[in-house]
N, CA and C atoms as an extended XYZ file, in Angstrom:
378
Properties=species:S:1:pos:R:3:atomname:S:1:resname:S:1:resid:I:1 pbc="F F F"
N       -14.715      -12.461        4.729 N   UNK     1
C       -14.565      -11.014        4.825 CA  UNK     1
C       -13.199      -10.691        5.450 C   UNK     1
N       -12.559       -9.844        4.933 N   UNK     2
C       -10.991       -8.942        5.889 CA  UNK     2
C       -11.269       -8.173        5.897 C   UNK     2
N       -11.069       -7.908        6.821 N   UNK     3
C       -10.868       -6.674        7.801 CA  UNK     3
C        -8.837       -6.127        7.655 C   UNK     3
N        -9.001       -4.926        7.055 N   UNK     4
C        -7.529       -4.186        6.845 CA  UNK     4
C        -7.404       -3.152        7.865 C   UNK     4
N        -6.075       -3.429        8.713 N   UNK     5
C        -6.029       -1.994        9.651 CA  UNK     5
C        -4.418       -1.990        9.075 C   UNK     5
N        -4.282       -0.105        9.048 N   UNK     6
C        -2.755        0.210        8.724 CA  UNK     6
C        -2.508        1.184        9.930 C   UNK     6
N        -1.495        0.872        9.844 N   UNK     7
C        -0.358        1.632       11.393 CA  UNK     7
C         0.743        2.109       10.609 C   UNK     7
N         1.262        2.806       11.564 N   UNK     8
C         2.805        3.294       11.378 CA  UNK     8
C         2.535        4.165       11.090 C   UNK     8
N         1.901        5.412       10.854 N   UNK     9
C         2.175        6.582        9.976 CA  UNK     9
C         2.136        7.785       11.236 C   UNK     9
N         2.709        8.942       10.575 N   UNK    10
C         2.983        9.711       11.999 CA  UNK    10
C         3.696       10.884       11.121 C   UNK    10
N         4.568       11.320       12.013 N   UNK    11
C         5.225       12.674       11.557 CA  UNK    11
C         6.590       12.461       11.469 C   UNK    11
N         7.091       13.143       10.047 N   UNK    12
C         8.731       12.832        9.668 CA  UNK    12
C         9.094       13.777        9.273 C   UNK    12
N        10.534       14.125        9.273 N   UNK    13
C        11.155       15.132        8.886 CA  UNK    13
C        11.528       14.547        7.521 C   UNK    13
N        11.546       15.555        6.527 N   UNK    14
C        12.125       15.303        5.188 CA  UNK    14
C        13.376       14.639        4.832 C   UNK    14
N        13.147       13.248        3.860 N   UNK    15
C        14.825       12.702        4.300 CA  UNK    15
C        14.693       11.388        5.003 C   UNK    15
N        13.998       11.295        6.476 N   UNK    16
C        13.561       10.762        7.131 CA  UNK    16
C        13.029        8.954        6.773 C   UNK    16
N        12.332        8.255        7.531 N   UNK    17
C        11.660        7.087        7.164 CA  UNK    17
C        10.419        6.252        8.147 C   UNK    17
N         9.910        5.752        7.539 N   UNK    18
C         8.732        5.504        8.032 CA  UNK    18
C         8.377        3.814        7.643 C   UNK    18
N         7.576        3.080        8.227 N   UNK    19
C         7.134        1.815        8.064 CA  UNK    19
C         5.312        1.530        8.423 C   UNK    19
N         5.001        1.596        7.176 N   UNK    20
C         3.436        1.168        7.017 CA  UNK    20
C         3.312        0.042        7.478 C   UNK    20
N         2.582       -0.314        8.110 N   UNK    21
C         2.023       -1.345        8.612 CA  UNK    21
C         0.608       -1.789        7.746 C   UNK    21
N        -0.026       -3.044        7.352 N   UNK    22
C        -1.132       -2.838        6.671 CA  UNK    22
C        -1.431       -4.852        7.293 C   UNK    22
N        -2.161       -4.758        8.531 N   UNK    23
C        -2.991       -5.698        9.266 CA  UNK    23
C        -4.066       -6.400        8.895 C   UNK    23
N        -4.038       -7.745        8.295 N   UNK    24
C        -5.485       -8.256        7.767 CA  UNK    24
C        -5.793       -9.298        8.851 C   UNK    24
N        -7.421       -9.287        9.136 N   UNK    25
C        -8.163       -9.782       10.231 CA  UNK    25
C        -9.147      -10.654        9.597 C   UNK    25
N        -9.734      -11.727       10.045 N   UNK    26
C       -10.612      -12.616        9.387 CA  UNK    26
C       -10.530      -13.567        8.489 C   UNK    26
N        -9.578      -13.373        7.352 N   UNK    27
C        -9.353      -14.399        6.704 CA  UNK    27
C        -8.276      -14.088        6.111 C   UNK    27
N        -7.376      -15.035        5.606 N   UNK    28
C        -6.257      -15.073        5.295 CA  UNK    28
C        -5.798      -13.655        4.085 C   UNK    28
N        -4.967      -13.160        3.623 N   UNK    29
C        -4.639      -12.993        2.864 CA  UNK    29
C        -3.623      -13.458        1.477 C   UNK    29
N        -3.222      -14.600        2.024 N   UNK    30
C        -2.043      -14.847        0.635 CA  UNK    30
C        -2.884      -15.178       -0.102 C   UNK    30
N        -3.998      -15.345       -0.782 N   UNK    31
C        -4.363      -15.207       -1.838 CA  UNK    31
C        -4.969      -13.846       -2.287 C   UNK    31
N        -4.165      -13.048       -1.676 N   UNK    32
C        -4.600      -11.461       -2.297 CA  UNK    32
C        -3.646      -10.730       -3.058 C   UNK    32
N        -3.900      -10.020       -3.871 N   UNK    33
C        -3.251       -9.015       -4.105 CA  UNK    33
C        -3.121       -7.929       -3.225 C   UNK    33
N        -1.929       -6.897       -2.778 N   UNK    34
C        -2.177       -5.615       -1.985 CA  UNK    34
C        -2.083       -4.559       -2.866 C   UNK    34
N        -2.462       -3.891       -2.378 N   UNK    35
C        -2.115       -2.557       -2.547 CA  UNK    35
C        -2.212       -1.161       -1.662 C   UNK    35
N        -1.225       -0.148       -1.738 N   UNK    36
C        -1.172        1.019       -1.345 CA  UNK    36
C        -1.679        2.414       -2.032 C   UNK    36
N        -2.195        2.902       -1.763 N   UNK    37
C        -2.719        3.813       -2.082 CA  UNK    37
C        -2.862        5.199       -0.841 C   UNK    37
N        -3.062        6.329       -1.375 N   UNK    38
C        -2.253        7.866       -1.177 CA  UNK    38
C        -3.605        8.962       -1.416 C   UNK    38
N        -3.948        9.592       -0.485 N   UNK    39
C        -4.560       10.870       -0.897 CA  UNK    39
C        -4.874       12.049        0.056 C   UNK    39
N        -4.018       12.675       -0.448 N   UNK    40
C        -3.453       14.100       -0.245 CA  UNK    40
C        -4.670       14.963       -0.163 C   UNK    40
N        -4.503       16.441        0.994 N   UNK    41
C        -5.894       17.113        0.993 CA  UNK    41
C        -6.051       17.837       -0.278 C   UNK    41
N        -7.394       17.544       -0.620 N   UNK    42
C        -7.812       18.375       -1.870 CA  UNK    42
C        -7.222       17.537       -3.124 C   UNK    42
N        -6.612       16.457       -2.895 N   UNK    43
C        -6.127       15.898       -3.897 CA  UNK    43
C        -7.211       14.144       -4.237 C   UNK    43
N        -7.141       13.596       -5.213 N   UNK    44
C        -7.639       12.543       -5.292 CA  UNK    44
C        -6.537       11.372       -5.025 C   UNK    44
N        -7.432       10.517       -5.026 N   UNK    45
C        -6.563        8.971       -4.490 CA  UNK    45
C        -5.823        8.476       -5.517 C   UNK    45
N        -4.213        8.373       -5.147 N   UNK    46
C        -3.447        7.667       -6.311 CA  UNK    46
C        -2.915        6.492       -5.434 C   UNK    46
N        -2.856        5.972       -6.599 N   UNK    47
C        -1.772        4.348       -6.315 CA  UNK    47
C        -0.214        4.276       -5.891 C   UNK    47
N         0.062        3.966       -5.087 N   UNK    48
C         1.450        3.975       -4.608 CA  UNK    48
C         2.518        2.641       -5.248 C   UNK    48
N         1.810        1.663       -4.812 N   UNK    49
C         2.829        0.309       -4.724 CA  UNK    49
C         1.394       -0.941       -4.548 C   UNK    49
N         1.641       -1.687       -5.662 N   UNK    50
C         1.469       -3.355       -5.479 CA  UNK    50
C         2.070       -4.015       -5.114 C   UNK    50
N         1.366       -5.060       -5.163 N   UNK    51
C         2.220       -7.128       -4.902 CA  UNK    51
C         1.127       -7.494       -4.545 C   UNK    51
N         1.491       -8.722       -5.535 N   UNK    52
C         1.075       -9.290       -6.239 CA  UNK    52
C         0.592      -10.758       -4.701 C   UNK    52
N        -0.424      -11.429       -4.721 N   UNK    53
C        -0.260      -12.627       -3.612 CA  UNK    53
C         0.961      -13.254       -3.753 C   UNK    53
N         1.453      -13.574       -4.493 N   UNK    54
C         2.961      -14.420       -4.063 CA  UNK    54
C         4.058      -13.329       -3.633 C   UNK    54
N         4.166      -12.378       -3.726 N   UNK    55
C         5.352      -11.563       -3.355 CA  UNK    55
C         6.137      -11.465       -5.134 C   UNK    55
N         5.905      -12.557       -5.918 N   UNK    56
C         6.949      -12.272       -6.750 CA  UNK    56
C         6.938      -11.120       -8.029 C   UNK    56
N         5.954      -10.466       -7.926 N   UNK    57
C         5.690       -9.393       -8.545 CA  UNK    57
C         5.189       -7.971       -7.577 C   UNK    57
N         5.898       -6.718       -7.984 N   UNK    58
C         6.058       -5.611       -7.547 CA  UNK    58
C         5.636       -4.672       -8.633 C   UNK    58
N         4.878       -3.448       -8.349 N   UNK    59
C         4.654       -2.169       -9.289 CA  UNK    59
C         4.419       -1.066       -8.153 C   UNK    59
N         5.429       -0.330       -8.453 N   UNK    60
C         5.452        1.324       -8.316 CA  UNK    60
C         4.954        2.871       -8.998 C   UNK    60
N         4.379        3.750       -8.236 N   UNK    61
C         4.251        4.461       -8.921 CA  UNK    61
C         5.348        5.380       -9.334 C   UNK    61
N         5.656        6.396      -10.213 N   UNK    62
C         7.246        6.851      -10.763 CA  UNK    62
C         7.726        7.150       -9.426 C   UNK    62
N         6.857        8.522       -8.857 N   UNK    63
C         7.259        8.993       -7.810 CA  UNK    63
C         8.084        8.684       -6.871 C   UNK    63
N         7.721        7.210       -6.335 N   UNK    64
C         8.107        6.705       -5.236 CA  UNK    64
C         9.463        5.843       -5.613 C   UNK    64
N         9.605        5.403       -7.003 N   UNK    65
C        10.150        4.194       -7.109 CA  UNK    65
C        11.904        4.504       -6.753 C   UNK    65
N        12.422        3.485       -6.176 N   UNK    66
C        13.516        3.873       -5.280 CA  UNK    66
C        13.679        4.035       -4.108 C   UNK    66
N        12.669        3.972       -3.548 N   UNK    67
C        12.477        4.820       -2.166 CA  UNK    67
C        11.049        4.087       -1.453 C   UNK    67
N        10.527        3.628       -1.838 N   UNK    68
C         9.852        2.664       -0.905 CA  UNK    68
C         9.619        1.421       -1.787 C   UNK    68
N         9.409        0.186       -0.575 N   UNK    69
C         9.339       -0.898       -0.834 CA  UNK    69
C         7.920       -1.546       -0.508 C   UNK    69
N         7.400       -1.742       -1.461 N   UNK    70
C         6.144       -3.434       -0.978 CA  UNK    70
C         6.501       -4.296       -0.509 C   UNK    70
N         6.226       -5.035        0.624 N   UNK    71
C         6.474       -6.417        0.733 CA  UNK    71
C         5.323       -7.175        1.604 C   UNK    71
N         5.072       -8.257        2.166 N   UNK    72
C         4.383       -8.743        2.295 CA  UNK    72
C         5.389      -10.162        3.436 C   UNK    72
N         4.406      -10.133        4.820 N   UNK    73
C         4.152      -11.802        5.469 CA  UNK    73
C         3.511      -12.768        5.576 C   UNK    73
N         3.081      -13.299        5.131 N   UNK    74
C         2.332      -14.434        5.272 CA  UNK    74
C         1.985      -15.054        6.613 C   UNK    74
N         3.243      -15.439        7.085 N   UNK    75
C         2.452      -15.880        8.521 CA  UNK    75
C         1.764      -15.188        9.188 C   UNK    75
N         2.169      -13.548        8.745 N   UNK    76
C         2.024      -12.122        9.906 CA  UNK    76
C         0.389      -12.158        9.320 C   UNK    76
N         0.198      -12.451        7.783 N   UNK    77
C        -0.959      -11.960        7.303 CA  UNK    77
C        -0.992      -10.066        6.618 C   UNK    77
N         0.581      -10.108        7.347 N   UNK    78
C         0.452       -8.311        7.137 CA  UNK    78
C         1.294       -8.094        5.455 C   UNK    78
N         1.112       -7.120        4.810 N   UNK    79
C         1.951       -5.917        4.446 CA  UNK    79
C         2.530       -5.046        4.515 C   UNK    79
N         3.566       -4.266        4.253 N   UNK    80
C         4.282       -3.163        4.166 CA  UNK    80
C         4.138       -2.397        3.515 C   UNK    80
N         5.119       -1.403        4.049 N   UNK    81
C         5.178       -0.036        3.020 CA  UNK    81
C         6.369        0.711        3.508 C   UNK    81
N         7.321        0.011        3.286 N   UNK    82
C         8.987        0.849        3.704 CA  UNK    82
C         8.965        2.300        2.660 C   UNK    82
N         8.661        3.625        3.563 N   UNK    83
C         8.883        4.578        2.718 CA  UNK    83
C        10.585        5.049        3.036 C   UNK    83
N        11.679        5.485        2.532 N   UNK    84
C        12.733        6.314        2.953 CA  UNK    84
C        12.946        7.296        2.070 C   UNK    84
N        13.958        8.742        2.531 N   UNK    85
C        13.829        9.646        1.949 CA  UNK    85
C        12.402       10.031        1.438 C   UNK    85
N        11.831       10.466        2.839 N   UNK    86
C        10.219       10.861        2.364 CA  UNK    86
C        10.868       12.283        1.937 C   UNK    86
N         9.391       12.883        1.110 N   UNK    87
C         9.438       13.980        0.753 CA  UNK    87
C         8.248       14.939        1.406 C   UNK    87
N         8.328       16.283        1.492 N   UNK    88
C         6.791       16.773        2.001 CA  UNK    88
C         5.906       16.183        0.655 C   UNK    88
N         6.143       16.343       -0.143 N   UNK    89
C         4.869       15.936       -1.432 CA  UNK    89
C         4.620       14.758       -1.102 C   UNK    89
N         4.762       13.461        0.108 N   UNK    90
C         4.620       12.393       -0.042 CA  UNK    90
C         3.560       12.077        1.214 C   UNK    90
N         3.181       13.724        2.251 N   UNK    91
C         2.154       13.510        2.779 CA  UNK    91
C         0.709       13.265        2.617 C   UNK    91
N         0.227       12.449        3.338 N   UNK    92
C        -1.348       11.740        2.591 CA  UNK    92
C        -2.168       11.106        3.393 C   UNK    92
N        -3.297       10.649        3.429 N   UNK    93
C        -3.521        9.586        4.248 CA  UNK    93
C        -3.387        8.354        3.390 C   UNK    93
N        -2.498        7.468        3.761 N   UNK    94
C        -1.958        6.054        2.832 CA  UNK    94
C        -3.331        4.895        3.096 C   UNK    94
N        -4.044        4.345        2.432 N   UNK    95
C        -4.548        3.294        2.788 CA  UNK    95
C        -3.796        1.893        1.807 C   UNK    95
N        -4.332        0.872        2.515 N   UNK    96
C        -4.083       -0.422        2.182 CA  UNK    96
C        -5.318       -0.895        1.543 C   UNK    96
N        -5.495       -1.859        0.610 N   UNK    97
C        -6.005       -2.840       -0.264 CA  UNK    97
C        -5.736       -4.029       -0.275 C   UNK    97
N        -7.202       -4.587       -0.699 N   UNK    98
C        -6.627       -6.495       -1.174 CA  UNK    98
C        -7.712       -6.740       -2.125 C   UNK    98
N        -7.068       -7.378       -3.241 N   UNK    99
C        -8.018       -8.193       -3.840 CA  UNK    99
C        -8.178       -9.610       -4.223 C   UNK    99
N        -8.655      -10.159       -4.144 N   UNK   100
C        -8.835      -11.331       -3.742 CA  UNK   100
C        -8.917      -12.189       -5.123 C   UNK   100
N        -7.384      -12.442       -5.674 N   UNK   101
C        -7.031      -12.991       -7.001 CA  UNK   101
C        -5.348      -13.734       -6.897 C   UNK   101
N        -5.208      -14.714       -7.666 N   UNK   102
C        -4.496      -15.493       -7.412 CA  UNK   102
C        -3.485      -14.850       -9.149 C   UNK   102
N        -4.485      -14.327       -9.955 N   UNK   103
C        -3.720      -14.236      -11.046 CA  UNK   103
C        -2.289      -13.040      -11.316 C   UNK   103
N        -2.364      -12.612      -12.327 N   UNK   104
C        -0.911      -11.458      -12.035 CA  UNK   104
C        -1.100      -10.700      -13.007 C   UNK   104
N        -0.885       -9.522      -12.607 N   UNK   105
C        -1.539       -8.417      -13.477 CA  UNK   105
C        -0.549       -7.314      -14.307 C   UNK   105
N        -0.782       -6.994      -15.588 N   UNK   106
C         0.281       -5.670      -15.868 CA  UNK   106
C         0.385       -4.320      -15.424 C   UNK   106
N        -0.724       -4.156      -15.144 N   UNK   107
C        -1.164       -2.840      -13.980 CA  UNK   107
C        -1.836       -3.008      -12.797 C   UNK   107
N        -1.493       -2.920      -11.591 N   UNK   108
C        -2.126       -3.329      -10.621 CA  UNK   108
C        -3.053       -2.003      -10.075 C   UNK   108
N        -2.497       -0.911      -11.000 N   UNK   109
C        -2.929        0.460      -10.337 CA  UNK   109
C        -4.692        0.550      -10.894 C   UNK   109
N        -4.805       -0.133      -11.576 N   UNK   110
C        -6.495        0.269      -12.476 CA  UNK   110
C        -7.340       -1.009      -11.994 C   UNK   110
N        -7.101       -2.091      -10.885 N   UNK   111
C        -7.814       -3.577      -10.539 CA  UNK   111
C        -8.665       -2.453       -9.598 C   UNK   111
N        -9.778       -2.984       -9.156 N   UNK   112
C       -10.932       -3.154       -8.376 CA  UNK   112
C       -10.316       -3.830       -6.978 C   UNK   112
N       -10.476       -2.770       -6.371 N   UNK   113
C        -9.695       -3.476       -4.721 CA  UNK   113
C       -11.269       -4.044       -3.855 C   UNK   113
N       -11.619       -5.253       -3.428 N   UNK   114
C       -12.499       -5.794       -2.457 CA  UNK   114
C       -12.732       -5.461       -1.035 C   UNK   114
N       -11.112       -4.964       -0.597 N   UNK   115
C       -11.054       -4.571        0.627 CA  UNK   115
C       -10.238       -3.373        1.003 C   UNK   115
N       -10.741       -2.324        1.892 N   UNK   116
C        -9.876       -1.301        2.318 CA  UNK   116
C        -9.674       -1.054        3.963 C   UNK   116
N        -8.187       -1.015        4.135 N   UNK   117
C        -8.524       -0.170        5.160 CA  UNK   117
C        -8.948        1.194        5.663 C   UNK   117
N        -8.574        1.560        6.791 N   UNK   118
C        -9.404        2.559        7.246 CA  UNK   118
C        -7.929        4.437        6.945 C   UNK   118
N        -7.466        3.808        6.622 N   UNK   119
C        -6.012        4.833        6.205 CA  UNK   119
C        -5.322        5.444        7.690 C   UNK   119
N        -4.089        5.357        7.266 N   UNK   120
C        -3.182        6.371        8.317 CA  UNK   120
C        -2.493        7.509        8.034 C   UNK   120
N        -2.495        8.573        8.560 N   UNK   121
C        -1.887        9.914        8.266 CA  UNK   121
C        -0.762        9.589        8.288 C   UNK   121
N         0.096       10.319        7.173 N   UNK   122
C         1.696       10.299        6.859 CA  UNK   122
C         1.992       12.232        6.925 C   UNK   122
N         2.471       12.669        7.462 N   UNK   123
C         2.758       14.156        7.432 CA  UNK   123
C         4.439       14.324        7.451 C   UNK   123
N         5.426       14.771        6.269 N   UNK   124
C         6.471       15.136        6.212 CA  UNK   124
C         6.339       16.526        6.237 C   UNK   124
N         7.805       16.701        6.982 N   UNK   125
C         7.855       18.280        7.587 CA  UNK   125
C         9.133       18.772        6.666 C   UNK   125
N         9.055       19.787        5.859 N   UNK   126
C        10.548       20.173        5.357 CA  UNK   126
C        11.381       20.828        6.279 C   UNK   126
């Protein structure tokens, strides 16, 4: 079982930058896939950013692409979520994902996530 906790999220001015934190507890993650995911009040949950368990594959959603990064530690067990040049449209509560697959996918945005965390508020201010 993992256990996902995400940090970092807080309040930014537009422009601004921020660093997701996304914490796995219990059992390893490099054999996971991550993912980020976004949902806005009154809005439903969209997909932000994959990667893949090895790091060597990345997918963005349009929105973001340019402007934040996936990445992933292994020793840390953790993930990221380098957002810069946030936008107000980019406030949400962000959660983290894992799924627990070694293979590599063409859409990471439509997989079945096993594990979630508990999400962190992101609030940009214009």
């Amino acid at each position: 079982q993992v256990q996902l906790v995400e940090s970092g999220g807080g309040l930014v001015q537009a422009g601004g930058s921020l660093r997701l934190f996304c914490a796995a507890s219990g059992r390893t993650i490099s054999d996971c896939a991550i993912a980020w995911f976004r949902q806005a009040p009154g809005k439903e949950r969209e997909f932000v950013a994959a990667i893949s368990w090895s790091g060597a594959t990345t997918q963005y959603t349009d929105s973001v692409k340019g402007r934040f990064t996936i990445s992933r530690d292994g020793a840390k067990n953790t993930a990221y979520l380098q957002m810069n040049s946030v936008k107000p449209e980019d406030t949400a509560v962000y959660y983290c994902a894992a799924r627990r697959s070694t293979n590599y996918y063409s859409d990471y945005s439509r997989l079945m996530y096993d594990y979630w965390g508990q999400g962190t508020q992101v609030t940009v201010s214009s």
